[in-house]
């Protein structure tokens, strides 16, 4: 096992553990901070795989923007900082959520095993470079990229409209 494989496995375990703590934590702020650790570890996984642009986007968009937005929203609203019973669901709901998570994980693992079989995937270092991603986005994926941009803009405008009408 090479050093990169060990680093990949360590970052994957860290991301999974931080993700579990983000979901099962009782303090909302701590859960948000565990989400930062999870997304940062995922960025490291992308970096180990040679996808520098994806790792940078992961850090800038998810850790830098989304999680900071979540933390600010928690601070500006009346979200409880201490553990709260209001945030816990009944035991049957927890069991259903756990069963759903295990089912989705099993489905994903089964799909990967079926798709890859015993083959190994060779990491190509130039696939995640800025030049390769830029060529892909601005050539064959230009229309989906622009449609996604319009969709996100429409969602942003709708969120502003809903939040303005909610106060009236």
CSV table of C-alpha atoms in Angstrom, one decimal:
chain,number,residue,atom,x,y,z
A,1,UNK,CA,0.0,0.0,0.0
A,2,UNK,CA,1.5,3.3,-1.1
A,3,UNK,CA,1.6,6.5,0.9
A,4,UNK,CA,-1.1,8.1,-1.2
A,5,UNK,CA,-3.4,5.1,-0.6
A,6,UNK,CA,-2.9,5.4,3.1
A,7,UNK,CA,-3.6,9.1,3.0
A,8,UNK,CA,-6.7,8.5,0.9
A,9,UNK,CA,-7.9,5.9,3.4
A,10,UNK,CA,-7.2,8.1,6.4
A,11,UNK,CA,-9.0,11.1,4.8
A,12,UNK,CA,-12.0,8.8,3.8
A,13,UNK,CA,-12.3,7.5,7.4
A,14,UNK,CA,-12.0,11.1,8.7
A,15,UNK,CA,-14.7,12.2,6.3
A,16,UNK,CA,-17.0,9.3,7.2
A,17,UNK,CA,-16.5,9.8,11.0
A,18,UNK,CA,-17.0,13.5,10.8
A,19,UNK,CA,-20.1,13.0,8.7
A,20,UNK,CA,-21.5,10.6,11.3
A,21,UNK,CA,-20.8,13.1,14.1
A,22,UNK,CA,-22.4,15.9,12.0
A,23,UNK,CA,-25.6,13.9,11.6
A,24,UNK,CA,-25.8,12.4,15.1
A,25,UNK,CA,-24.6,15.3,17.2
A,26,UNK,CA,-27.0,17.0,19.7
A,27,UNK,CA,-25.5,20.5,19.5
A,28,UNK,CA,-26.3,22.3,16.2
A,29,UNK,CA,-23.2,24.4,16.1
A,30,UNK,CA,-21.0,21.4,16.8
A,31,UNK,CA,-22.7,19.5,14.0
A,32,UNK,CA,-22.0,22.4,11.6
A,33,UNK,CA,-18.3,22.4,12.6
A,34,UNK,CA,-18.2,18.6,12.1
A,35,UNK,CA,-19.6,19.3,8.6
A,36,UNK,CA,-16.7,21.6,8.0
A,37,UNK,CA,-14.3,18.8,8.9
A,38,UNK,CA,-16.2,16.3,6.7
A,39,UNK,CA,-16.2,18.6,3.7
A,40,UNK,CA,-12.5,19.5,4.3
A,41,UNK,CA,-11.6,15.8,4.4
A,42,UNK,CA,-13.5,15.3,1.1
A,43,UNK,CA,-11.5,18.1,-0.4
A,44,UNK,CA,-8.3,16.2,0.7
A,45,UNK,CA,-9.6,13.1,-0.9
A,46,UNK,CA,-10.1,14.9,-4.2
A,47,UNK,CA,-6.6,16.4,-3.9
A,48,UNK,CA,-5.1,12.9,-3.4
A,49,UNK,CA,-7.0,11.7,-6.5
A,50,UNK,CA,-5.3,14.5,-8.5
A,51,UNK,CA,-8.4,16.6,-9.0
A,52,UNK,CA,-7.0,20.0,-7.8
A,53,UNK,CA,-9.8,22.1,-9.3
A,54,UNK,CA,-12.5,20.0,-7.7
A,55,UNK,CA,-10.7,20.1,-4.4
A,56,UNK,CA,-10.5,23.9,-4.6
A,57,UNK,CA,-14.1,24.2,-5.6
A,58,UNK,CA,-15.0,21.9,-2.7
A,59,UNK,CA,-13.1,24.2,-0.3
A,60,UNK,CA,-14.4,27.5,-1.7
A,61,UNK,CA,-18.0,26.6,-2.3
A,62,UNK,CA,-18.9,24.1,0.4
A,63,UNK,CA,-16.6,24.9,3.3
A,64,UNK,CA,-16.1,28.5,2.5
A,65,UNK,CA,-19.6,29.5,1.5
A,66,UNK,CA,-22.2,27.0,2.4
A,67,UNK,CA,-21.0,26.0,5.8
A,68,UNK,CA,-20.2,29.6,6.8
A,69,UNK,CA,-23.7,30.5,5.6
A,70,UNK,CA,-25.2,27.8,7.8
A,71,UNK,CA,-23.2,28.9,10.8
A,72,UNK,CA,-24.3,32.5,10.3
A,73,UNK,CA,-27.9,31.4,9.9
A,74,UNK,CA,-27.6,29.5,13.2
A,75,UNK,CA,-26.1,32.5,14.9
A,76,UNK,CA,-28.7,35.0,13.6
A,77,UNK,CA,-31.7,32.8,14.3
A,78,UNK,CA,-32.8,31.5,17.6
A,79,UNK,CA,-31.4,28.0,17.0
A,80,UNK,CA,-30.6,26.4,20.4
A,81,UNK,CA,-26.9,26.2,21.1
A,82,UNK,CA,-27.3,23.7,24.0
A,83,UNK,CA,-28.5,20.2,23.4
A,84,UNK,CA,-32.2,20.3,22.8
A,85,UNK,CA,-34.9,17.7,22.9
A,86,UNK,CA,-36.7,19.6,20.1
A,87,UNK,CA,-34.0,18.5,17.7
A,88,UNK,CA,-34.3,14.8,18.5
A,89,UNK,CA,-36.8,12.6,16.8
A,90,UNK,CA,-38.6,9.7,18.3
A,91,UNK,CA,-36.7,6.4,18.4
A,92,UNK,CA,-38.7,4.9,15.6
A,93,UNK,CA,-37.8,7.8,13.4
A,94,UNK,CA,-34.1,7.3,14.3
A,95,UNK,CA,-34.3,3.6,13.4
A,96,UNK,CA,-36.0,4.4,10.1
A,97,UNK,CA,-33.3,7.0,9.3
A,98,UNK,CA,-30.6,4.5,10.2
A,99,UNK,CA,-32.2,1.8,8.1
A,100,UNK,CA,-32.5,4.2,5.2
A,101,UNK,CA,-28.8,5.2,5.5
A,102,UNK,CA,-27.7,1.6,5.6
A,103,UNK,CA,-29.9,0.8,2.6
A,104,UNK,CA,-28.5,3.7,0.6
A,105,UNK,CA,-25.0,2.8,1.6
A,106,UNK,CA,-25.6,-0.9,0.6
A,107,UNK,CA,-27.1,0.2,-2.7
A,108,UNK,CA,-24.1,2.4,-3.5
A,109,UNK,CA,-21.6,-0.3,-2.5
A,110,UNK,CA,-23.5,-2.9,-4.6
A,111,UNK,CA,-23.6,-0.6,-7.6
A,112,UNK,CA,-19.9,0.1,-7.3
A,113,UNK,CA,-19.0,-3.6,-6.9
A,114,UNK,CA,-21.3,-4.5,-9.9
A,115,UNK,CA,-19.9,-1.7,-12.1
A,116,UNK,CA,-16.2,-2.2,-11.2
A,117,UNK,CA,-16.0,-5.9,-10.3
A,118,UNK,CA,-12.5,-6.8,-9.5
A,119,UNK,CA,-11.0,-4.1,-11.7
A,120,UNK,CA,-9.0,-1.2,-10.3
A,121,UNK,CA,-9.3,2.3,-11.6
A,122,UNK,CA,-6.1,4.1,-12.5
A,123,UNK,CA,-6.0,7.7,-11.4
A,124,UNK,CA,-5.0,10.0,-14.2
A,125,UNK,CA,-3.4,13.0,-12.8
A,126,UNK,CA,-4.3,15.4,-15.6
A,127,UNK,CA,-8.1,14.7,-15.5
A,128,UNK,CA,-8.7,17.1,-12.6
A,129,UNK,CA,-6.4,19.8,-13.8
A,130,UNK,CA,-7.8,23.3,-14.4
A,131,UNK,CA,-7.1,23.1,-18.2
A,132,UNK,CA,-9.0,19.8,-18.6
A,133,UNK,CA,-12.0,20.9,-16.4
A,134,UNK,CA,-12.1,24.2,-18.3
A,135,UNK,CA,-12.2,22.5,-21.7
A,136,UNK,CA,-14.9,20.2,-20.5
A,137,UNK,CA,-17.1,22.9,-19.0
A,138,UNK,CA,-16.8,25.4,-21.8
A,139,UNK,CA,-17.1,23.0,-24.7
A,140,UNK,CA,-19.4,19.9,-24.4
A,141,UNK,CA,-20.9,20.8,-21.0
A,142,UNK,CA,-21.5,24.5,-21.7
A,143,UNK,CA,-25.3,24.2,-22.1
A,144,UNK,CA,-25.9,22.2,-18.9
A,145,UNK,CA,-23.5,24.5,-17.1
A,146,UNK,CA,-25.5,27.6,-18.2
A,147,UNK,CA,-28.8,25.9,-17.5
A,148,UNK,CA,-27.6,25.1,-14.0
A,149,UNK,CA,-26.5,28.7,-13.5
A,150,UNK,CA,-30.0,29.9,-14.6
A,151,UNK,CA,-31.6,27.3,-12.2
A,152,UNK,CA,-29.5,28.5,-9.3
A,153,UNK,CA,-30.3,32.1,-10.1
A,154,UNK,CA,-34.1,31.3,-10.2
A,155,UNK,CA,-33.8,29.5,-6.9
A,156,UNK,CA,-32.0,32.5,-5.4
A,157,UNK,CA,-34.7,34.9,-6.6
A,158,UNK,CA,-37.4,32.6,-5.4
A,159,UNK,CA,-35.8,32.3,-2.0
A,160,UNK,CA,-35.7,36.1,-1.7
A,161,UNK,CA,-39.3,36.4,-2.8
A,162,UNK,CA,-40.5,33.8,-0.3
A,163,UNK,CA,-38.5,35.3,2.6
A,164,UNK,CA,-40.0,38.8,1.8
A,165,UNK,CA,-43.5,37.5,1.8
A,166,UNK,CA,-43.1,35.4,4.9
A,167,UNK,CA,-42.6,38.5,7.1
A,168,UNK,CA,-45.9,40.0,6.0
